[in-house]
mmCIF file of C-alpha atoms and ligand atoms in Angstrom:
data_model
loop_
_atom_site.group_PDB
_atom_site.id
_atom_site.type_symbol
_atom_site.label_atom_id
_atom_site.label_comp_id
_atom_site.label_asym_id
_atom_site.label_seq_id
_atom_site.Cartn_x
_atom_site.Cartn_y
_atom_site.Cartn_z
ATOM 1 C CA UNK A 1 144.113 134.475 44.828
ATOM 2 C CA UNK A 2 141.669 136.569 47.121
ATOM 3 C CA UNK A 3 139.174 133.582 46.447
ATOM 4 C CA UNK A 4 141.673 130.885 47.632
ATOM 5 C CA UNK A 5 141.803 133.428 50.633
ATOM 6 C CA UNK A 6 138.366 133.686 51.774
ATOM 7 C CA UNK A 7 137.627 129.941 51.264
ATOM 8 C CA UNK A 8 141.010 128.967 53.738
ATOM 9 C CA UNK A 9 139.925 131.711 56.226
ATOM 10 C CA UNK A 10 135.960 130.621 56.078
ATOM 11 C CA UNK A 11 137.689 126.657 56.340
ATOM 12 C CA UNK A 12 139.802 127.840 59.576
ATOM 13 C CA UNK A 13 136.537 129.801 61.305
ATOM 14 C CA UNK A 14 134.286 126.580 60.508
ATOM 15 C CA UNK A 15 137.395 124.143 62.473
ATOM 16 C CA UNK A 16 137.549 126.446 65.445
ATOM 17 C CA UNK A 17 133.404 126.876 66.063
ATOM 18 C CA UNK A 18 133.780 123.124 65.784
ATOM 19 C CA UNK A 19 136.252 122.741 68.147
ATOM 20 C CA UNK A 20 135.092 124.791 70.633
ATOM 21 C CA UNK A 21 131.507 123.856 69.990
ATOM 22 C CA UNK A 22 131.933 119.844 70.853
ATOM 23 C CA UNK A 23 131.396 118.307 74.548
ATOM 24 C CA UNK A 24 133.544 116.119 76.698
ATOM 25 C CA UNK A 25 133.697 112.593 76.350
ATOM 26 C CA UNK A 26 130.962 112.868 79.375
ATOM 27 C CA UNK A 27 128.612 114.912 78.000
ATOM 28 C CA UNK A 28 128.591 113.750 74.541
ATOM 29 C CA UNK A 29 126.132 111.090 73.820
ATOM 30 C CA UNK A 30 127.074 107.759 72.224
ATOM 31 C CA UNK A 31 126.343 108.710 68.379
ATOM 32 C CA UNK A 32 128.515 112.116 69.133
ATOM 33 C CA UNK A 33 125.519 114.440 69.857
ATOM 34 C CA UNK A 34 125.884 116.873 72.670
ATOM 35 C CA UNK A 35 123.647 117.173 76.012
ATOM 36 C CA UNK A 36 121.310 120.104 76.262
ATOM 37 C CA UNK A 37 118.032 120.088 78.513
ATOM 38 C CA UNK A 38 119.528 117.680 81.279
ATOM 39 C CA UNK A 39 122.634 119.543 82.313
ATOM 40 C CA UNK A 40 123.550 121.695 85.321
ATOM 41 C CA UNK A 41 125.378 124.577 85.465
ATOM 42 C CA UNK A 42 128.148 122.254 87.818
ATOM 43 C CA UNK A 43 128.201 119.687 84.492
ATOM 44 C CA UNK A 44 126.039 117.254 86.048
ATOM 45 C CA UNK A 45 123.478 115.414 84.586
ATOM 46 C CA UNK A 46 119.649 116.199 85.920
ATOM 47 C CA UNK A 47 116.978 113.441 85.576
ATOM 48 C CA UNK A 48 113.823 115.353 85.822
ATOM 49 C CA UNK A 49 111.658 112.375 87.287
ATOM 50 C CA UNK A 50 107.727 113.110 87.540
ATOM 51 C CA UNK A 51 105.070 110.505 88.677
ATOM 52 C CA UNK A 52 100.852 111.030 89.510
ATOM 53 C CA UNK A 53 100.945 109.322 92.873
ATOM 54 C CA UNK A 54 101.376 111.447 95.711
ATOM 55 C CA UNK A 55 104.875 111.607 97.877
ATOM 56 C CA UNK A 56 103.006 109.013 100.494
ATOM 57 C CA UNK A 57 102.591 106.576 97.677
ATOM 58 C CA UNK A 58 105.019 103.323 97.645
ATOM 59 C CA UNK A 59 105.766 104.938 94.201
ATOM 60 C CA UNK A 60 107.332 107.932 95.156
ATOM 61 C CA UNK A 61 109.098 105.831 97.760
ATOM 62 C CA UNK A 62 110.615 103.959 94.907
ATOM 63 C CA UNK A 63 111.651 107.048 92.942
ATOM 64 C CA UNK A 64 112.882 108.391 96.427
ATOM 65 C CA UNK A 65 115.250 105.126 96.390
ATOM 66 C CA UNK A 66 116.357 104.933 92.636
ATOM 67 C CA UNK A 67 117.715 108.463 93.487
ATOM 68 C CA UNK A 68 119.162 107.315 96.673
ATOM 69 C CA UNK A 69 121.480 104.795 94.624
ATOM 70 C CA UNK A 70 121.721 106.769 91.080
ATOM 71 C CA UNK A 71 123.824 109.858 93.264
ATOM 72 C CA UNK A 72 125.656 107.726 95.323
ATOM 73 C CA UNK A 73 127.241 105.415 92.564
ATOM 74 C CA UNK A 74 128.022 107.792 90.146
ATOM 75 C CA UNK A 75 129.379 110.648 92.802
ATOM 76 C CA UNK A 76 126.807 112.800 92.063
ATOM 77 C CA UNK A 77 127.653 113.172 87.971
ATOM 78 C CA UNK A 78 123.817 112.627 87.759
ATOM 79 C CA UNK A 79 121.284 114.105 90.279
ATOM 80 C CA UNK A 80 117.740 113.020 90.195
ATOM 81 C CA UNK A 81 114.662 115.633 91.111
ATOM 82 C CA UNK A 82 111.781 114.048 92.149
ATOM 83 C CA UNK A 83 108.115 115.280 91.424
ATOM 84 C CA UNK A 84 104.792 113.767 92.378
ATOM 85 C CA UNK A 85 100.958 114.003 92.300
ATOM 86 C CA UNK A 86 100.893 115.326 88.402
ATOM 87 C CA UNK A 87 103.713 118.439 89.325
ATOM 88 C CA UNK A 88 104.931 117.696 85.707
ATOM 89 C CA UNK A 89 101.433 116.547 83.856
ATOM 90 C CA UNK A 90 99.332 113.521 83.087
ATOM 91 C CA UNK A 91 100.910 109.920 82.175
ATOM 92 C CA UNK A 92 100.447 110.841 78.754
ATOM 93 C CA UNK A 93 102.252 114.508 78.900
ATOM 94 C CA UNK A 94 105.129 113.264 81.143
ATOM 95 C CA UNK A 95 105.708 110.565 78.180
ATOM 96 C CA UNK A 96 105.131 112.487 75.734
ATOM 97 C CA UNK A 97 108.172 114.992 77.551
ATOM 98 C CA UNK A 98 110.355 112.231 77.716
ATOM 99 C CA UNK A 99 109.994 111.302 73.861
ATOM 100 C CA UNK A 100 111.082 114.995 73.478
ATOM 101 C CA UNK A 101 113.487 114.986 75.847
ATOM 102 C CA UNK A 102 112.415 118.105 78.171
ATOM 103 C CA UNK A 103 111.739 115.167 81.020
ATOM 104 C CA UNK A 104 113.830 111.578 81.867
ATOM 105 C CA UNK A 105 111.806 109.765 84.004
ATOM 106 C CA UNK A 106 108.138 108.979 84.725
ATOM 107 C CA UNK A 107 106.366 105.688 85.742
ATOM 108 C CA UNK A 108 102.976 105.080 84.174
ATOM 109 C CA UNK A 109 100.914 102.283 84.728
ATOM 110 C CA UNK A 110 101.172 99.913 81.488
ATOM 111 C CA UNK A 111 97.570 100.948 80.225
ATOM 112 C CA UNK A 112 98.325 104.516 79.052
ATOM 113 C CA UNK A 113 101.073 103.489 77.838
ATOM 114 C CA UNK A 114 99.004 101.005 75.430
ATOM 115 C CA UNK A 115 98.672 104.678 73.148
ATOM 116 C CA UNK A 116 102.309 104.866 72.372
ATOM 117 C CA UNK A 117 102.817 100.816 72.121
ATOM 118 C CA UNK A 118 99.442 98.958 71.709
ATOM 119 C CA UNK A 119 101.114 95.236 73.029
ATOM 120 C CA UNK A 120 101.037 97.168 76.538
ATOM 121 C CA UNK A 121 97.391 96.348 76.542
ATOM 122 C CA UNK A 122 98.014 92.449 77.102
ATOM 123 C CA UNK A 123 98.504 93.740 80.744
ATOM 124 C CA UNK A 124 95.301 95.400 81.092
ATOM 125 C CA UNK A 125 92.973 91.916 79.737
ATOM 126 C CA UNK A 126 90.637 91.423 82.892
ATOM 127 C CA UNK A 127 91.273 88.293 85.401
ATOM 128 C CA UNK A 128 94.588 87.595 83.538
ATOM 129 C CA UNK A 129 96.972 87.465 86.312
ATOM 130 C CA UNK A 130 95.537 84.977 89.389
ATOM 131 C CA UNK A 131 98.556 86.493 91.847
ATOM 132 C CA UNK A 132 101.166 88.462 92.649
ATOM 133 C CA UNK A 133 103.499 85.372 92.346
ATOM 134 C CA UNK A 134 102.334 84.267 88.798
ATOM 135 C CA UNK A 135 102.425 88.357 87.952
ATOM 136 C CA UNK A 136 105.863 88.479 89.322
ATOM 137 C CA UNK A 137 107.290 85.541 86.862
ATOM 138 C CA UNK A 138 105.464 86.869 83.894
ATOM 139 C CA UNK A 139 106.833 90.484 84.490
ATOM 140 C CA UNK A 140 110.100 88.484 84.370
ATOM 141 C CA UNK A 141 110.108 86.334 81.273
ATOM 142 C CA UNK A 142 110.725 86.943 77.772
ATOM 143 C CA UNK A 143 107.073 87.805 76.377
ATOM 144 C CA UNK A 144 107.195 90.421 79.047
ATOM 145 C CA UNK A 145 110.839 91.620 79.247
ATOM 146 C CA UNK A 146 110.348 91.921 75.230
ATOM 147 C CA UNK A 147 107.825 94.668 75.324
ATOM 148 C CA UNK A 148 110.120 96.767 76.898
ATOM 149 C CA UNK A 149 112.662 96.414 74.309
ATOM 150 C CA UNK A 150 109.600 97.485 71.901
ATOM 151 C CA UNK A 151 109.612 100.862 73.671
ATOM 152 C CA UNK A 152 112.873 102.018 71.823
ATOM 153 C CA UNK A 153 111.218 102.218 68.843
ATOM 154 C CA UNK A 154 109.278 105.207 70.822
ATOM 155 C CA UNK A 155 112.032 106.939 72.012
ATOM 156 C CA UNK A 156 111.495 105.347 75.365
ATOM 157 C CA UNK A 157 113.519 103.179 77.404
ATOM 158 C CA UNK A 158 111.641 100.601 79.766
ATOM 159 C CA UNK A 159 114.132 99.927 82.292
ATOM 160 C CA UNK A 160 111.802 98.172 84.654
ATOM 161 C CA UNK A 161 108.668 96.733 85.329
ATOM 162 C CA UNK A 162 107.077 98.229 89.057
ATOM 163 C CA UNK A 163 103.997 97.662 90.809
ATOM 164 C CA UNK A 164 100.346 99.502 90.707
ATOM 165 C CA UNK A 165 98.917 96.382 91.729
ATOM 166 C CA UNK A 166 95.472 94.502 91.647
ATOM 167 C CA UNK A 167 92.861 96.613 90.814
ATOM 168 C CA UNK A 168 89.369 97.512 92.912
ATOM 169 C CA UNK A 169 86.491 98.848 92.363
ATOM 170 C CA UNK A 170 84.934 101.986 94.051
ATOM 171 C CA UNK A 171 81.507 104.048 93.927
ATOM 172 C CA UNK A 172 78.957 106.447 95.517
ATOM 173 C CA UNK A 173 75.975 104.997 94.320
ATOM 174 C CA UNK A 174 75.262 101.357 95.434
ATOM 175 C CA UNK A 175 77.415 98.525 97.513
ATOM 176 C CA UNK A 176 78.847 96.116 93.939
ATOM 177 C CA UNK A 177 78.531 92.716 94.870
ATOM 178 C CA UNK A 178 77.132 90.852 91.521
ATOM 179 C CA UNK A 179 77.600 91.783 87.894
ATOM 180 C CA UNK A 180 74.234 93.233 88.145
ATOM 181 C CA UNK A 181 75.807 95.985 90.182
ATOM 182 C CA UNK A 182 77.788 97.548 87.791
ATOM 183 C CA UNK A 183 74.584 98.318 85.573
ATOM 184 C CA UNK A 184 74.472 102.145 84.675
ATOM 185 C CA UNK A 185 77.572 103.224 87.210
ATOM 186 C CA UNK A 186 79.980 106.071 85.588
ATOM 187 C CA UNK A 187 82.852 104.955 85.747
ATOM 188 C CA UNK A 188 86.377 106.748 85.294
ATOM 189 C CA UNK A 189 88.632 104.232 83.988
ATOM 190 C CA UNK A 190 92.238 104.973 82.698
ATOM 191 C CA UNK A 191 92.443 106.206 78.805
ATOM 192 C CA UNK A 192 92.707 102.880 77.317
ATOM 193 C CA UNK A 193 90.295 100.994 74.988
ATOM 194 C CA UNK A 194 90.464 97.543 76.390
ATOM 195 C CA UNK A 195 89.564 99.113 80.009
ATOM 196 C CA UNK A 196 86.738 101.149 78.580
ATOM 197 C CA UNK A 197 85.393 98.282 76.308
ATOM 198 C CA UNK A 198 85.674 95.512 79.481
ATOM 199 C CA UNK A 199 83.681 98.203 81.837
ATOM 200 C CA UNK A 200 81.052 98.552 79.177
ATOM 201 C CA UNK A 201 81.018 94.612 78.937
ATOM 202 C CA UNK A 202 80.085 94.453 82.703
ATOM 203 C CA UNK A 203 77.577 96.975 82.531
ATOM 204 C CA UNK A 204 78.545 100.273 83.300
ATOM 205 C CA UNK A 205 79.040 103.477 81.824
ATOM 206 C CA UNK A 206 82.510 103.964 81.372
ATOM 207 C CA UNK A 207 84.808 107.235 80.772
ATOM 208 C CA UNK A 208 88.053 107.400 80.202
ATOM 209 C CA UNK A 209 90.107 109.971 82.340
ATOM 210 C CA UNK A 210 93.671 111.231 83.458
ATOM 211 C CA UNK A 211 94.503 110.086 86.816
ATOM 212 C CA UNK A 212 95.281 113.934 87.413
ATOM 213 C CA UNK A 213 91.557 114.652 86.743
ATOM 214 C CA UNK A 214 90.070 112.042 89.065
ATOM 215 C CA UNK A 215 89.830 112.915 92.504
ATOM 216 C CA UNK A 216 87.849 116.234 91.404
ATOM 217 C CA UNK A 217 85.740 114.462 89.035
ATOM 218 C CA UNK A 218 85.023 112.281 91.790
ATOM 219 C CA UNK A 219 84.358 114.870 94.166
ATOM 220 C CA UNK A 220 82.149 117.006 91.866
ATOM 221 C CA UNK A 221 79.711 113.270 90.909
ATOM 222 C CA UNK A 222 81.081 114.094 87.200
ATOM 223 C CA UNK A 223 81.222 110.203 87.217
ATOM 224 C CA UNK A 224 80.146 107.473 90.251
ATOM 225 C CA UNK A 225 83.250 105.684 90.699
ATOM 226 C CA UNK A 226 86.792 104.480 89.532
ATOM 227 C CA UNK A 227 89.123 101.202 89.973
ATOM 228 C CA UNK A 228 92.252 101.641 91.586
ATOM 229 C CA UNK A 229 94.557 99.141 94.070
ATOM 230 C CA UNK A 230 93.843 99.231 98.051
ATOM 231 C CA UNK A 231 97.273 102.001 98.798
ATOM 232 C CA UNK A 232 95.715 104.713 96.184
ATOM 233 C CA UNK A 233 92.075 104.479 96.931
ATOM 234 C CA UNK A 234 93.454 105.329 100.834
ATOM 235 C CA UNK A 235 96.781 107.253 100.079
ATOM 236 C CA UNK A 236 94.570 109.236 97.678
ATOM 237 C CA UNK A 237 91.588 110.257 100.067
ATOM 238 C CA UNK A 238 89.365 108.570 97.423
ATOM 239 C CA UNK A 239 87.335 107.600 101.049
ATOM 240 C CA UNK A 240 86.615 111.023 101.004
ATOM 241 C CA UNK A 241 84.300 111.230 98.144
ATOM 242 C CA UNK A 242 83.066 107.370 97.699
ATOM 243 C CA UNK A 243 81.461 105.214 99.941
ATOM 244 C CA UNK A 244 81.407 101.521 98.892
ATOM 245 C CA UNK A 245 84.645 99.677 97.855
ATOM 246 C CA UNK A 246 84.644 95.764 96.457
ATOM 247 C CA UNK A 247 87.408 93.504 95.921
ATOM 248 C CA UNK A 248 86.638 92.842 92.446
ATOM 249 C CA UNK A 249 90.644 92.204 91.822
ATOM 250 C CA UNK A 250 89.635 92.974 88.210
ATOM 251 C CA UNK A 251 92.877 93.665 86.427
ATOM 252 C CA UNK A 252 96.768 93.866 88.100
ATOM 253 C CA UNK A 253 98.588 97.017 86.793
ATOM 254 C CA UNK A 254 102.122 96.847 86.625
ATOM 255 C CA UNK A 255 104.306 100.266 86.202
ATOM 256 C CA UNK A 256 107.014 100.614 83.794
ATOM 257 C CA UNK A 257 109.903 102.670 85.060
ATOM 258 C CA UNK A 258 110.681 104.729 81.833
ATOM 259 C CA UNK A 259 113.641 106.379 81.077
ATOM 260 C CA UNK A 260 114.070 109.475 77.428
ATOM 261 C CA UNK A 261 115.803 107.301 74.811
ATOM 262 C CA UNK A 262 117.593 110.849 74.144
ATOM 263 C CA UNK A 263 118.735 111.055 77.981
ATOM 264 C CA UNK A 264 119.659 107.389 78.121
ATOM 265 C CA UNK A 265 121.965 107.390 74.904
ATOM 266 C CA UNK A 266 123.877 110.340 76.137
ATOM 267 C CA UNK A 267 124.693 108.598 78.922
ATOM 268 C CA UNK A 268 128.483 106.474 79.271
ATOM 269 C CA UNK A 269 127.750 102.589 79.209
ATOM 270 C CA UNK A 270 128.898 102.878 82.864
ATOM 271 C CA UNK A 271 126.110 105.611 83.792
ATOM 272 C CA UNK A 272 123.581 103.423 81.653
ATOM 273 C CA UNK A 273 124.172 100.322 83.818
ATOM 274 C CA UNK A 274 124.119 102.082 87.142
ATOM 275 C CA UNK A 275 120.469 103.594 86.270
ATOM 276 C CA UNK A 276 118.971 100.152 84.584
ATOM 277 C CA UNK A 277 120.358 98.176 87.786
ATOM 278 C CA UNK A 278 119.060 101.291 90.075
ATOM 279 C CA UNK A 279 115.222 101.139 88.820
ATOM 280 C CA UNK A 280 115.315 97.353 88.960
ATOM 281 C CA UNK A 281 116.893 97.648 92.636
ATOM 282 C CA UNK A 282 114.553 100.548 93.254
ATOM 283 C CA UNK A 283 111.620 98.183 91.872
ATOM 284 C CA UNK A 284 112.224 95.562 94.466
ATOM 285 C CA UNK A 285 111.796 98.236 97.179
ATOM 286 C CA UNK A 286 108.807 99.783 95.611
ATOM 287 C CA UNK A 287 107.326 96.391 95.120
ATOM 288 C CA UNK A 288 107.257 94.888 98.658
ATOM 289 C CA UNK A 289 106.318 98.521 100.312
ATOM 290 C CA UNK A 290 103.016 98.619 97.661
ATOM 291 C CA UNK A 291 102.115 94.827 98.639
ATOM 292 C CA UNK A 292 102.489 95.956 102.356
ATOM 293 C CA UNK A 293 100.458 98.821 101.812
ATOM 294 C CA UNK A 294 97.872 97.198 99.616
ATOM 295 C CA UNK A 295 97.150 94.617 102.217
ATOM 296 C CA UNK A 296 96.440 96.507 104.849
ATOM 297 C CA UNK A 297 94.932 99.974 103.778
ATOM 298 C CA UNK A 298 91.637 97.992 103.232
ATOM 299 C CA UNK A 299 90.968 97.840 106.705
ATOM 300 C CA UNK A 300 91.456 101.646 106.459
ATOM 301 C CA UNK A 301 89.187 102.269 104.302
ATOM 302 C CA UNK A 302 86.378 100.605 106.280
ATOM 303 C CA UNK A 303 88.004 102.621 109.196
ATOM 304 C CA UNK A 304 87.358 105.768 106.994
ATOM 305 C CA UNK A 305 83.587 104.531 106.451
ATOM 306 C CA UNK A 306 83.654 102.646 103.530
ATOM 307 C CA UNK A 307 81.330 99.630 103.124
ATOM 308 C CA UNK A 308 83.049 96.852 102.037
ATOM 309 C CA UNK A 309 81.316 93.805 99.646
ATOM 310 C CA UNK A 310 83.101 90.688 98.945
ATOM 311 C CA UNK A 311 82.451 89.619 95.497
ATOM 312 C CA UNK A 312 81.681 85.988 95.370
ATOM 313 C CA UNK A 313 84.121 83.479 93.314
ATOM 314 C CA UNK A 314 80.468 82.524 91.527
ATOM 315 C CA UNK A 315 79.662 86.587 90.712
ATOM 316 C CA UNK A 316 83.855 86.590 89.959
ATOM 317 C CA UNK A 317 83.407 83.950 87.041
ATOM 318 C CA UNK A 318 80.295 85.778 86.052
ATOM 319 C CA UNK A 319 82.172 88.797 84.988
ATOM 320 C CA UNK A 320 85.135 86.960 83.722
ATOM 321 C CA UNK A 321 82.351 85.397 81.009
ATOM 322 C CA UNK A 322 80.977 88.592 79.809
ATOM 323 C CA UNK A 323 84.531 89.939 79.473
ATOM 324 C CA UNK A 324 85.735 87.591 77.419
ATOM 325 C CA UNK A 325 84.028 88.688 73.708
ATOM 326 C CA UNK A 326 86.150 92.224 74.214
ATOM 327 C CA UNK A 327 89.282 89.433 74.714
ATOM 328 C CA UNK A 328 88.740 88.507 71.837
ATOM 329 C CA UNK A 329 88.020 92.084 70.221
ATOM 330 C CA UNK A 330 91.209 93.380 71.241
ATOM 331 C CA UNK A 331 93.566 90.341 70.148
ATOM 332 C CA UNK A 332 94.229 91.318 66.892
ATOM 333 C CA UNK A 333 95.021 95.058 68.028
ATOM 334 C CA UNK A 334 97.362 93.977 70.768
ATOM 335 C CA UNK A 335 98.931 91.352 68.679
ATOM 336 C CA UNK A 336 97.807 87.201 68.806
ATOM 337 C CA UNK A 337 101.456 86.566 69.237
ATOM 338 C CA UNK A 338 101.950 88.727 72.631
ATOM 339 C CA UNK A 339 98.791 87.718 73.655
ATOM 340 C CA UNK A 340 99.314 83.655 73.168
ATOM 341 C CA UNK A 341 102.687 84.616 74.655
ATOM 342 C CA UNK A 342 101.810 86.125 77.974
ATOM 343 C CA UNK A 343 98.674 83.791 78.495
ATOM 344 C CA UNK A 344 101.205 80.757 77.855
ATOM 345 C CA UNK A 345 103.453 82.186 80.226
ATOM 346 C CA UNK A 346 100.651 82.813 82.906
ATOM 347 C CA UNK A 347 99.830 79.034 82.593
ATOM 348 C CA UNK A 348 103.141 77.643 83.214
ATOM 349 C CA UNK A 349 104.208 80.154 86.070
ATOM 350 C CA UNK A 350 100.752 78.560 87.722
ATOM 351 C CA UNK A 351 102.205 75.361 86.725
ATOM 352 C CA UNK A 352 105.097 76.044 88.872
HETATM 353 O O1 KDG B 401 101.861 107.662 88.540
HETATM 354 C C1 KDG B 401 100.968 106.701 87.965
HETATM 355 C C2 KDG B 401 99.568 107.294 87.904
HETATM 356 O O2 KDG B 401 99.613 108.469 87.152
HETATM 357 C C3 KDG B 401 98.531 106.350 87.273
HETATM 358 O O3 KDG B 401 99.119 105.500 86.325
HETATM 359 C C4 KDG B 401 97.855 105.558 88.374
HETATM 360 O O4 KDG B 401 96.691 103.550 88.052
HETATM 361 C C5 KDG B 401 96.676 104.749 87.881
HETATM 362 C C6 KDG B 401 95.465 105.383 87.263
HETATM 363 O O5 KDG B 401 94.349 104.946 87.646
HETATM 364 O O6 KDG B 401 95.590 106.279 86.413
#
């Protein structure tokens, strides 16, 4: 009898901790599981969003937007920080935080994110977008669109693609106008393989480098140069510490808006449509201020006292040949079948 007690009073103590211990319909995710790191005291959800661009930066003029819309259409029942210029980490730390779920939001450029999902480095193959226009409906179709879905797997959400934009070349050593140029330079490129591996095919001395370690790497001559679009180089102060920029247009970067897979489950299917449509609405925004900003902060930086080389179409299609052995390299690592894809889909948006 006293056993038949104790297992109907230890029965009754395990349904009330139970009861008391489960969340609202709100702030229970969709398998049942209960929020934890993104919750206010006031029950609202938090969206910790960090980025490495500074608060001037069309970037953080996106985020600044995407948390415009995500308070306003759910009442405030999520409220979105904002942090720029590294405040939470590196690209690789702020993803890494979202895969653990002590962050929600950051926006990398797609080449670190090549080291959690190596089909990210189809974006990253030199010379493989001609314009914004033919990037624009590649970012759009199905190759593309399907690498996000292949973030899941990560615990990461891709709920947009943004823009870094077309990439340039800077350096404190000599003005780069041929492929001869490049011979010997250090430069920082972001930490991905394909990057390092093109740089080397040109002829420099590549190293790879968080974008939080840059400017003072820069600064100190720990390496010559680094590649970045027109609105960083300027937003950045790179003028400050390098002295000849060329338009070598050698890769375009987009940005993946990324969202914890954690965060994004525990979200109602109401709350998970207003932030996918916000960072795609947000994107637009982002988009067109970056291509303003990218075409005009050149004349900036010659303002600033940069000297400026053209790279010929002739020196262009020079460094698209050597380039094209570490294509080939890197196929079988970021899978034939994205690569075929996205090149395909590249030739019949230039079809268009
Ligand atoms: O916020 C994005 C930056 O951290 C980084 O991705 C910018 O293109 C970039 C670089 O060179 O690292």
């Amino acid at each position: 009898m006293k056993k038949l007690m104790t297992l109907f009073a230890l029965s009754l103590l395990a349904f009330v901790l139970v009861a008391c211990g489960g969340g609202d319909s709100e702030s229970e995710g969709q398998n049942g599981e209960n929020e934890s790191a993104s919750e206010s005291e006031g029950g609202e959800k938090v969206i910790r969003a960090g980025i490495g661009l500074n608060s001037e930066h069309p970037q953080y003029k996106g985020l600044l937007k995407f948390k415009e819309i995500v308070e306003k259409e759910t009442d405030g029942a999520i409220k979105v920080e904002t942090y720029h210029s590294g405040q939470l980490g590196d690209d690789r730390t702020m993803t890494e935080a979202l895969q653990l779920g002590t962050q929600e939001v950051t926006i990398p450029s797609t080449a670190p994110i090549a080291n959690f999902v190596p089909e990210f480095s189809v974006f990253d193959i030199p010379f493989l977008f001609p314009s914004e226009e033919v990037a624009d409906k590649v970012l759009a179709g199905d190759v593309a669109q399907g690498l996000l879905k292949k973030l899941e797997e990560k615990d990461l959400v891709g709920l947009a693609y943004w823009e870094n934009g077309f990439r340039d070349l800077t350096n404190s050593v000599r003005p780069v106008k041929t492929i001869e140029d490049f011979e010997g330079l250090k430069i920082r490129t972001m930490e991905n393989d394909l990057h390092l591996e093109a740089f080397k095919a040109l002829g420099a001395n590549p190293t790879p480098m968080a974008f939080t370690e840059l400017f003072t790497a820069l600064q100190q001559g720990t390496v010559d140069g680094q590649e970045n679009p027109y609105a960083t180089i300027y937003l950045e102060k790179f003028y400050e510490v390098q002295d000849y920029v060329s338009n070598t247009h050698h890769v375009y970067s987009p940005f993946v808006f990324l969202m914890s897979k954690q965060f994004y489950d525990g979200l109602s299917k109401e709350q998970q449509e207003i932030v996918r449509s916000a960072a795609k609405e947000a994107g637009k925004h982002q988009i067109k201020l970056n291509r303003e900003a990218n075409a005009k902060y050149l004349k900036n930086l010659q303002e600033e006292g940069m000297e400026y080389s053209e790279i010929s179409d002739e020196e262009r299609q020079k460094m698209v040949d050597a380039v094209q052995p570490v294509i080939e390299e890197f196929k079988s690592d970021i899978g034939a079948e994205t690569v075929d894809g996205i090149m395909k889909a590249v030739e019949e948006a230039k079809a268009e």
